[in-house]
Coordinates of C-alpha atoms and ligand atoms in Angstrom, one line a residue:
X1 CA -126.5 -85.0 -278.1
X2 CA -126.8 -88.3 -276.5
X3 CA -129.7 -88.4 -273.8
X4 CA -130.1 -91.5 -272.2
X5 CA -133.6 -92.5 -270.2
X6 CA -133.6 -95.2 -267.9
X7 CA -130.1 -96.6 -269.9
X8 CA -132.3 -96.7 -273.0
X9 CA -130.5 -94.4 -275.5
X10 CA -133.5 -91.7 -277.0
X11 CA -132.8 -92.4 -280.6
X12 CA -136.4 -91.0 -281.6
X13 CA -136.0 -88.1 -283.7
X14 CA -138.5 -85.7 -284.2
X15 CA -139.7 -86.3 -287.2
X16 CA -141.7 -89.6 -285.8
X17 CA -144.1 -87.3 -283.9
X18 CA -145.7 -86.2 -287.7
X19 CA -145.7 -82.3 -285.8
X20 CA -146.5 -79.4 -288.7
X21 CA -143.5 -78.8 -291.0
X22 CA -143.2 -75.4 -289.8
X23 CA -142.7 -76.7 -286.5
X24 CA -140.1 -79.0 -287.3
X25 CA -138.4 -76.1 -289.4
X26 CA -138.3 -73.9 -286.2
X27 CA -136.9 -77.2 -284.0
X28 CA -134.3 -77.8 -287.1
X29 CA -133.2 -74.2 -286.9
X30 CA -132.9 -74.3 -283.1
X31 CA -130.3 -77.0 -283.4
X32 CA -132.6 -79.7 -282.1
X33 CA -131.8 -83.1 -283.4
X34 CA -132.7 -85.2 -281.2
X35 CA -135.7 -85.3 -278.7
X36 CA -135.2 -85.1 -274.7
X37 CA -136.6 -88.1 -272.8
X38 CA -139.2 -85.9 -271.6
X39 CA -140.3 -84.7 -275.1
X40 CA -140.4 -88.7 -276.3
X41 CA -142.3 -89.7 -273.5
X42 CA -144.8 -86.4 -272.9
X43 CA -144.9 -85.5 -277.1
X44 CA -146.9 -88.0 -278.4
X45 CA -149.2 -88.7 -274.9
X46 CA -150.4 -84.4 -275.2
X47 CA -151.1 -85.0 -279.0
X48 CA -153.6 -87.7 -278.1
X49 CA -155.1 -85.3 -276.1
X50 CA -154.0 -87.1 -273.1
X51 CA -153.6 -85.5 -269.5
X52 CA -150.1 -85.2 -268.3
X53 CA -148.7 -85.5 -264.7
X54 CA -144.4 -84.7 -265.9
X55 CA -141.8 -85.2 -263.0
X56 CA -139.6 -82.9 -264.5
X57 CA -137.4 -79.8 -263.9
X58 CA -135.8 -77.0 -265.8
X59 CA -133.0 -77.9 -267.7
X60 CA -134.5 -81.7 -269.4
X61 CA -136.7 -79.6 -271.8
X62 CA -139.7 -80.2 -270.4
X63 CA -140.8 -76.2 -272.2
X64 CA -140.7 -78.0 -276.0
X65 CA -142.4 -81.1 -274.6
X66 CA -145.3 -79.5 -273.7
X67 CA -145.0 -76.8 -276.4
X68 CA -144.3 -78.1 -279.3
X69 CA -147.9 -80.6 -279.6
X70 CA -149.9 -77.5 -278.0
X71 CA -148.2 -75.0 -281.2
X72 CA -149.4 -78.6 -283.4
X73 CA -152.9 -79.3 -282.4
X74 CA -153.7 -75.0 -282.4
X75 CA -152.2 -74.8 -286.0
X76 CA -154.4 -77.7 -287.2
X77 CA -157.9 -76.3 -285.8
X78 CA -157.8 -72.2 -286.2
X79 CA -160.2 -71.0 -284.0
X80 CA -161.2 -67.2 -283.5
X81 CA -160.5 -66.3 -280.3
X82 CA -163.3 -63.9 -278.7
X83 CA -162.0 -61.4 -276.6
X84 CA -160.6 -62.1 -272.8
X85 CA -160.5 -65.6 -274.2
X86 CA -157.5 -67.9 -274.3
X87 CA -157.6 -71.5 -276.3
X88 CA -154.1 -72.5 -274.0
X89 CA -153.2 -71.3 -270.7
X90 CA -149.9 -71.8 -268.8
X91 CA -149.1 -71.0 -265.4
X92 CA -145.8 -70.7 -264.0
X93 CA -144.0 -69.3 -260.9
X94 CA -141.5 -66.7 -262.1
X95 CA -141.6 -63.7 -264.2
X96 CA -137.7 -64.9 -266.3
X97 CA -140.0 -68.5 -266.7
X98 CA -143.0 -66.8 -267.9
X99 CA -141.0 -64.4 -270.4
X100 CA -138.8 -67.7 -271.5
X101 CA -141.9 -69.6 -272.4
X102 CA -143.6 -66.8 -273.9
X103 CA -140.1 -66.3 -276.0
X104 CA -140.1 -70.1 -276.9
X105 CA -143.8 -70.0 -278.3
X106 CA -142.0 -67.2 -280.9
X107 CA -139.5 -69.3 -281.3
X108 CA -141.4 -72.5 -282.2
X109 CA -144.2 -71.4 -283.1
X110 CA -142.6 -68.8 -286.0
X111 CA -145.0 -69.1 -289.3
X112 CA -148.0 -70.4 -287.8
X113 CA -149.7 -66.9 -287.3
X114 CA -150.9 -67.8 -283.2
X115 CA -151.3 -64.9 -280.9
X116 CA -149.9 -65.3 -277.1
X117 CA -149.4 -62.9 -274.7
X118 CA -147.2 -63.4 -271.3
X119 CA -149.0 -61.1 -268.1
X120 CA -146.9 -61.2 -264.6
X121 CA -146.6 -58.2 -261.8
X122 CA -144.3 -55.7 -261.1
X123 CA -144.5 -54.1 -264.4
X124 CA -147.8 -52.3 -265.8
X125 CA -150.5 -53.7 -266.1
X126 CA -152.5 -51.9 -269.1
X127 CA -150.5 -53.1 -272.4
X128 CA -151.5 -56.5 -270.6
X129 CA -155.1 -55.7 -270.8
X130 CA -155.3 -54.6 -274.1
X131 CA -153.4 -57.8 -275.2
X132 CA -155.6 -59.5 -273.3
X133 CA -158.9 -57.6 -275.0
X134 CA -158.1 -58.6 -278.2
X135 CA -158.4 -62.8 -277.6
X136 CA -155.4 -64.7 -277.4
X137 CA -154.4 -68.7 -278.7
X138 CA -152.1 -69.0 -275.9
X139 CA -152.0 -67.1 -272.3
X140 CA -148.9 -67.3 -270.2
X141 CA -149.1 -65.8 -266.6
X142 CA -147.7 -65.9 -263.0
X143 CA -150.9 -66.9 -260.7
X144 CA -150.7 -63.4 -258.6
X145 CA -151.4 -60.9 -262.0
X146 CA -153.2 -63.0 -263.7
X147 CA -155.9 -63.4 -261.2
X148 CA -155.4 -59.5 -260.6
X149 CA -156.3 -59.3 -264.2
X150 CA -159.2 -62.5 -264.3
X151 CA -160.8 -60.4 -261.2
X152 CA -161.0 -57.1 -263.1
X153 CA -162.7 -59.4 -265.4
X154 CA -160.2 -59.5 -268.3
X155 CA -159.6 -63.0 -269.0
X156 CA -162.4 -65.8 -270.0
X157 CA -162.2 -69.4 -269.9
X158 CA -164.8 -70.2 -272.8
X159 CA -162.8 -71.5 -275.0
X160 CA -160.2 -73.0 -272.9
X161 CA -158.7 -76.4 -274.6
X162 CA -155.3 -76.5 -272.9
X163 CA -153.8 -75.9 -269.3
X164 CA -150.7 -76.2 -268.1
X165 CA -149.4 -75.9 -264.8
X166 CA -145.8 -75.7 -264.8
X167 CA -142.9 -75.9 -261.5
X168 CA -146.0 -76.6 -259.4
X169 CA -143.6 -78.1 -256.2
X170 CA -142.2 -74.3 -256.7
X171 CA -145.2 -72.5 -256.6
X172 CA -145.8 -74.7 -253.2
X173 CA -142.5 -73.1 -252.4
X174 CA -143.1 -69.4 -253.2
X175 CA -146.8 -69.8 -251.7
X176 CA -148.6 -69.4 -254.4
X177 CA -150.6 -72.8 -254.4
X178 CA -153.9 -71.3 -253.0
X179 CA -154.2 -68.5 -256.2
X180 CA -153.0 -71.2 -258.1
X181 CA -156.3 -73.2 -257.1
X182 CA -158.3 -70.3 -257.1
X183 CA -157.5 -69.7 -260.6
X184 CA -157.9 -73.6 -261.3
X185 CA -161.5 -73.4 -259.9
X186 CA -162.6 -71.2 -262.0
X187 CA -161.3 -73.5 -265.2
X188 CA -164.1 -75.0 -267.1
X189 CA -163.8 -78.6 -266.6
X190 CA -163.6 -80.0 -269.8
X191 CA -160.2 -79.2 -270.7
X192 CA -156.7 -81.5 -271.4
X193 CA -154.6 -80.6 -268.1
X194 CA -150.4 -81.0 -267.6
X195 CA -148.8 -80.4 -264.5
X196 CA -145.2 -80.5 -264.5
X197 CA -143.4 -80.6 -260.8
X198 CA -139.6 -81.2 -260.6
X199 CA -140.3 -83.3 -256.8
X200 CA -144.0 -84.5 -256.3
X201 CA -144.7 -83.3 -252.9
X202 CA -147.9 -84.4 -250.6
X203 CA -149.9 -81.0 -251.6
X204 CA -149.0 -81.4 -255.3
X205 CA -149.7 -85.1 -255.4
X206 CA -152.8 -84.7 -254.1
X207 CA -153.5 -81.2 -256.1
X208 CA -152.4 -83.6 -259.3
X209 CA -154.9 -86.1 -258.0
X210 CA -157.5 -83.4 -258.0
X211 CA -157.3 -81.7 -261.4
X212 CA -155.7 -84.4 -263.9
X213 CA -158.0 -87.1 -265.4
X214 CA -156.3 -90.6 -265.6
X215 CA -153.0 -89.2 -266.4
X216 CA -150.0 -90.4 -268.2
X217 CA -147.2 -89.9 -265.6
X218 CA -144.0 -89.3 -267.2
X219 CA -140.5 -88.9 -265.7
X220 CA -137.1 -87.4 -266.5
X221 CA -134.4 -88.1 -264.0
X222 CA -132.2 -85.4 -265.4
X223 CA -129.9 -85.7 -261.9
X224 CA -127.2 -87.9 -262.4
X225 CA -127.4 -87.3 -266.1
X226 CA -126.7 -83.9 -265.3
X227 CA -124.2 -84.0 -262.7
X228 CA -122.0 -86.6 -265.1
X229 CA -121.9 -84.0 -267.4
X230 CA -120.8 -81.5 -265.0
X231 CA -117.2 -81.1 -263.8
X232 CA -117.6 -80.2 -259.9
X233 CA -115.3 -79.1 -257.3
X234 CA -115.3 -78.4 -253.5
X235 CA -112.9 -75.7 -252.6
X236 CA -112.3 -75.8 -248.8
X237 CA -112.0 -72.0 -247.6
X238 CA -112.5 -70.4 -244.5
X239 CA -115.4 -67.9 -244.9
X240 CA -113.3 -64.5 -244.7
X241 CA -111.2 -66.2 -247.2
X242 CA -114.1 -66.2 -249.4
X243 CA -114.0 -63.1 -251.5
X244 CA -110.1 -63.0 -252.1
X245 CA -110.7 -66.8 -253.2
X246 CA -113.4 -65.9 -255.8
X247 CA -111.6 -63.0 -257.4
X248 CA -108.7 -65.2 -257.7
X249 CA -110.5 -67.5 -259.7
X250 CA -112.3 -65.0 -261.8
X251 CA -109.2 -64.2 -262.8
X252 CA -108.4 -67.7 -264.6
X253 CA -108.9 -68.3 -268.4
X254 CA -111.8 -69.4 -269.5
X255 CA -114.3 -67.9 -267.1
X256 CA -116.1 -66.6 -270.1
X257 CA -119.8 -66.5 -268.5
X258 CA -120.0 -67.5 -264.7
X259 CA -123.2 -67.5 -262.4
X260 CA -122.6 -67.2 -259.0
X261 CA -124.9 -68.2 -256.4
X262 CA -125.1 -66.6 -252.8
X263 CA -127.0 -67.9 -250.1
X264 CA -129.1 -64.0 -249.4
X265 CA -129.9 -61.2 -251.4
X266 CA -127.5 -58.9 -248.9
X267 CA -124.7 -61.2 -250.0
X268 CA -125.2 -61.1 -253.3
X269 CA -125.3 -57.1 -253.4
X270 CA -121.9 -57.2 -251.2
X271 CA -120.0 -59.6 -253.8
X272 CA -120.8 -57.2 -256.5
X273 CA -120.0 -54.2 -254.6
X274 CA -116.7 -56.2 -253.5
X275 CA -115.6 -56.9 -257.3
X276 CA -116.1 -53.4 -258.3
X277 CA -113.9 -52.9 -256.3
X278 CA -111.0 -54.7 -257.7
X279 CA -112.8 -53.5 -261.1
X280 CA -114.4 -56.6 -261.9
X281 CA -118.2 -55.8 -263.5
X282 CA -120.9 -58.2 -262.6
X283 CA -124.6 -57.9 -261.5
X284 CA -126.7 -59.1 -259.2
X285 CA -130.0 -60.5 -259.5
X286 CA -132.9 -61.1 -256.7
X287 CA -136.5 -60.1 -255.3
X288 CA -135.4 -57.0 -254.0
X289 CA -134.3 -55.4 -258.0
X290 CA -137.0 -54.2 -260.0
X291 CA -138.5 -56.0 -262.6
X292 CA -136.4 -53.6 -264.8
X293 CA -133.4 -54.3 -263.3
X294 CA -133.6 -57.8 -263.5
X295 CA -134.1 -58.2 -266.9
X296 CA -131.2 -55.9 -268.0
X297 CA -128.6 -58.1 -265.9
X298 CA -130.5 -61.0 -267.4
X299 CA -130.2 -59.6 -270.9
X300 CA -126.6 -58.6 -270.3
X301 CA -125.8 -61.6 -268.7
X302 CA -127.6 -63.7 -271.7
X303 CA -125.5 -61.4 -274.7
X304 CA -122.3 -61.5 -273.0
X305 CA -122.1 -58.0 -272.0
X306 CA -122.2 -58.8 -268.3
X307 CA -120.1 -62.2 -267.7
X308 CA -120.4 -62.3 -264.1
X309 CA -123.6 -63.1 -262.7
X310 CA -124.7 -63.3 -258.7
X311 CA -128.4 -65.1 -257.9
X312 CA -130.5 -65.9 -255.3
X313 CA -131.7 -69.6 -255.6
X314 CA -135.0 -68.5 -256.3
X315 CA -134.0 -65.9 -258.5
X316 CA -132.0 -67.9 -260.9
X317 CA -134.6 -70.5 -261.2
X318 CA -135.7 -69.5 -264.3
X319 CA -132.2 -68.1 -266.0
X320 CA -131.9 -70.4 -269.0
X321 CA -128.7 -69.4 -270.8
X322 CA -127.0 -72.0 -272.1
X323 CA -123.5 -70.8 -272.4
X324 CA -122.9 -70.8 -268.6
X325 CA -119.6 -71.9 -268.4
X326 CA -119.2 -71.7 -264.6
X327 CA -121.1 -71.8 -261.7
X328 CA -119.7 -71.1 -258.7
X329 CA -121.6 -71.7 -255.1
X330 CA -120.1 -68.9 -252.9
X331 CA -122.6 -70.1 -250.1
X332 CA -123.6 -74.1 -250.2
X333 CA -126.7 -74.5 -250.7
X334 CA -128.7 -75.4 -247.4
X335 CA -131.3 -77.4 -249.6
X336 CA -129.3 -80.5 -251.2
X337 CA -131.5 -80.4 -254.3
X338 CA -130.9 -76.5 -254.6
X339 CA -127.2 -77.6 -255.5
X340 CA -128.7 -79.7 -258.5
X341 CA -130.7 -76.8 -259.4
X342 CA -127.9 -74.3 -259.2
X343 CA -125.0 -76.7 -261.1
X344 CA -127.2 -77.2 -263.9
X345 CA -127.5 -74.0 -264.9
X346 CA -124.7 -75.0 -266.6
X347 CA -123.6 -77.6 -269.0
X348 CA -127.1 -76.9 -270.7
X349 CA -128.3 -77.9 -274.2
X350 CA -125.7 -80.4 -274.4
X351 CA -122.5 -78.5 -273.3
X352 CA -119.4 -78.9 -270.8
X353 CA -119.7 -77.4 -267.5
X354 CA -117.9 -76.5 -263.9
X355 CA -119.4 -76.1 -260.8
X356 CA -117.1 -75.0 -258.0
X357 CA -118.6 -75.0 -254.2
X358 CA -117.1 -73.0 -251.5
X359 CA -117.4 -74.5 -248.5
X360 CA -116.3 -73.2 -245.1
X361 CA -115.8 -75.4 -242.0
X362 CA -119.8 -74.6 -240.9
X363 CA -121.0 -76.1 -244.5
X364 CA -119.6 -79.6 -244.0
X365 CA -122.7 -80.8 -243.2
X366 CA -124.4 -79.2 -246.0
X367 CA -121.8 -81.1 -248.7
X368 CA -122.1 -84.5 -246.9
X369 CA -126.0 -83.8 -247.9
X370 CA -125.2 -83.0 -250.9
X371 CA -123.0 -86.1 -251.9
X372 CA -125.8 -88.6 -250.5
X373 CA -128.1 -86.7 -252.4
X374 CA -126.2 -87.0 -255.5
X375 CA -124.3 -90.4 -254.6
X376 CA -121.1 -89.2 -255.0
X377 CA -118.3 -88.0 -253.3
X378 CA -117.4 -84.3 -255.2
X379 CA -113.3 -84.0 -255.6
X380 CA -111.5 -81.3 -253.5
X381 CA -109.3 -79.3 -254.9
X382 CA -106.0 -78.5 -253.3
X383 CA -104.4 -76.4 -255.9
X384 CA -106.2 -73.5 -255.4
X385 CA -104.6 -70.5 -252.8
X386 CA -106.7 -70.7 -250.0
X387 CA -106.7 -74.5 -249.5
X388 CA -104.6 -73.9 -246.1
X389 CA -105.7 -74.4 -242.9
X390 CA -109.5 -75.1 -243.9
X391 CA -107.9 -78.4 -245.6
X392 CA -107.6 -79.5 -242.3
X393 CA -111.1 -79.8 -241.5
X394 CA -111.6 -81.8 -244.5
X395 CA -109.1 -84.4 -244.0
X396 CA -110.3 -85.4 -240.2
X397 CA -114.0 -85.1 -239.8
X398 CA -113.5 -85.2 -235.9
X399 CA -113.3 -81.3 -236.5
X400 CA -114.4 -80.5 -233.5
X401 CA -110.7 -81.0 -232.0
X402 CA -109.0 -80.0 -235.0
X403 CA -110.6 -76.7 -236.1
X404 CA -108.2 -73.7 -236.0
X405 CA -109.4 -71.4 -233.7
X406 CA -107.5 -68.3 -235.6
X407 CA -108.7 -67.8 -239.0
X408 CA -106.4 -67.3 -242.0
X409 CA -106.1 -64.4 -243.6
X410 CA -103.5 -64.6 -246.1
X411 CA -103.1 -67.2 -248.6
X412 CA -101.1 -70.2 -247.8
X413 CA -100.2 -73.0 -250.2
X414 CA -99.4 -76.3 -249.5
Ligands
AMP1 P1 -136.1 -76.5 -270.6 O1 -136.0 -77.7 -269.7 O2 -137.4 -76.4 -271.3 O3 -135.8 -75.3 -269.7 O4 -135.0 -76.5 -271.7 C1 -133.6 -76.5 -271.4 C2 -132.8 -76.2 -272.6 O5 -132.7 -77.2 -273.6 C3 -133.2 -75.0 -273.4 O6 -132.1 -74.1 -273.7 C4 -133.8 -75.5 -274.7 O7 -133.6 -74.6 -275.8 C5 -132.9 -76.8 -274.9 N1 -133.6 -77.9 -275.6 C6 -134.9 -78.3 -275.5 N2 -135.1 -79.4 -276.3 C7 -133.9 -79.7 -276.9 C8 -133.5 -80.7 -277.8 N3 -134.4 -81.7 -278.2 N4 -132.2 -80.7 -278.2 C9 -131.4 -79.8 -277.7 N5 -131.7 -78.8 -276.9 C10 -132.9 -78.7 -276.4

């Protein structure tokens, strides 16, 4: 994988960072070759013991950059954890995040005998506290539970060495920056602090002004990177054309593992309802399924069982499965940087990628965000069945005279 930074081609390779051989073992066996940008520019700044401030979203792993010298500096000083207490603790907005970085630690950290426990809500909360009881090297939590738990008085900060405060610009989002600083003021102050924030905010500049100690700022500008890699198409449609026009598709080769995005949850239950229908299984995911049910379209979705996929925006913000072939924007996006988000759940870990957009005459506006946003102008495609009179509103953007007043039902090629 070629991963350029700033036209500078990362030719680092991991061996340089002198990381404990069963580290690199676990990197080696994960494929890894070469380092991210992020992980050249954050790897050897933690193991100085340096505080971080990363611009840096899902997707540039940014999870290895700040995991892999953490795993390294616990393996070289074993320390026996008391109980409630946590040597490393990482906060992050989502459960499917917290359960990925708690899964990565495994994964990294395999051999080097380090105990971590991942707490978040909506599931119970007593095998938590009796992970908790017995001391932990590393503690990964959503802020809500884990200052449930820290208020009961399960969690201690003694022999805190690490924090990490990961998507902080989305737990602005979600609104949980006030039990984020709740938890932060009850950190002990002598501690090495990275905060990681895909956009950098006023409240998260300043909250990064607050807690990190002459920082090393580094940056990953995954964006255009990214959307190179991906091959992206805007399909004009008129909105009731919409769910004839994604079964249609569905229906073409090599859809092999496709995530949908919808702009609600409501819309998101109706497309699954509407390709059962035609007999075409896929699942939903958003805040209003259970925990439960989340996790089992997650899990299907990762193994292959389920290859259809339909997500909220802030739902799939944590789905990291790289063999996402397709993603498909049934609404666009209202946010321009959402679309980023959403198309690069695909082409991950070095892969190929399509995004296809749907966009009706009343999302216009949206894509012309979108293009500034990304610089460039996405191609339309004609071929596909529904094309027909939404083209029109394409070609002249003085739609305000040429907009068809009755909508098509049936498919029309041109
Ligand atoms: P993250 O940004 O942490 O969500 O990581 C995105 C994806 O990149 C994950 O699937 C990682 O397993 C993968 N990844 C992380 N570091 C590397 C690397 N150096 N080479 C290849 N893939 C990587």
């Amino acid at each position: 994988m070629q991963l350029y930074y700033k036209g500078i081609l990362a030719v680092q390779d991991f061996l340089s960072f002198h990381l404990n051989s069963l580290i690199l073992s676990s990197i080696e066996k994960n494929g890894y070759t070469t380092p991210t940008p992020i992980q050249t520019q954050a790897i050897p700044n933690i193991m100085q013991g340096l505080d971080l401030l990363g611009i840096a979203q899902t997707g540039t792993g940014k999870t290895a950059a700040f995991l892999l010298p953490i795993l390294n500096k616990l393996s070289q000083t074993k320390v026996e954890v008391r109980s409630k207490g946590t040597r490393v603790l990482i906060l992050t907005p989502t459960r499917e995040l917290a359960s990925q970085i708690n899964d990565s630690i495994s994964k990294y950290g395999r051999g080097l005998n380090l105990k971590h426990a991942v707490v978040y809500g909506g599931v119970g909360i007593h095998p938590q506290m009796s992970a908790l009881l017995k001391g932990v090297d590393l503690l990964v939590a959503t802020p809500g539970r884990l200052l449930d738990l820290m208020n009961q008085g399960y969690v201690k900060y003694e022999q805190l060495e690490v924090f990490v405060l990961d998507e902080a610009d989305r737990m602005l989002d979600m609104g949980f920056i006030h039990d984020v600083k709740r938890i932060i003021s009850r950190l002990p102050s002598k501690k090495q602090t990275l905060l990681f924030s895909a956009t950098m905010p006023n409240d998260i500049a300043k909250l990064a002004n607050s807690i990190l100690k002459t920082p090393v700022k580094v940056e990953a500008t995954p964006e255009s990177s990214v959307v190179e890699k991906i091959e992206q198409k805007i399909n004009y449609v008129e909105k009731v054309n919409k769910p004839q026009l994604l079964k249609s598709i569905l229906k073409n080769k090599g859809m092999e593992r496709v995530l949908i995005f919808t702009r609600t949850k409501h819309g998101a239950n109706r497309i699954v309802q509407h390709l059962q229908l035609s007999s075409i299984r896929a699942a939903a995911i958003h805040g209003n399924k259970s925990q439960s049910a989340r996790e089992s379209a997650l899990n299907g979705f990762r193994h292959g069982n389920i290859k259809i996929l339909i997500a909220t925006d802030i739902a799939a913000r944590g789905i990291d499965v790289p063999e996402i072939s397709h993603v498909i924007n049934y609404d666009m996006p209202v946010d321009p940087e959402s679309y980023i988000h959403r198309i690069g759940r695909t082409a991950r870990a070095g892969r190929k990628g399509i995004a296809i957009s749907f966009c009706d005459p009343s999302e216009k506006k949206l894509l012309m965000a979108i293009e500034k946003l990304i610089k460039c102008k996405v191609s339309i495609d004609t071929t596909h069945p529904y094309h027909g009179v939404a083209a029109q509103f394409s070609q002249n953007t003085a739609i305000k005279t040429t907009l068809p007043t009755n909508r098509t039902r049936h498919p029309k090629k041109r």
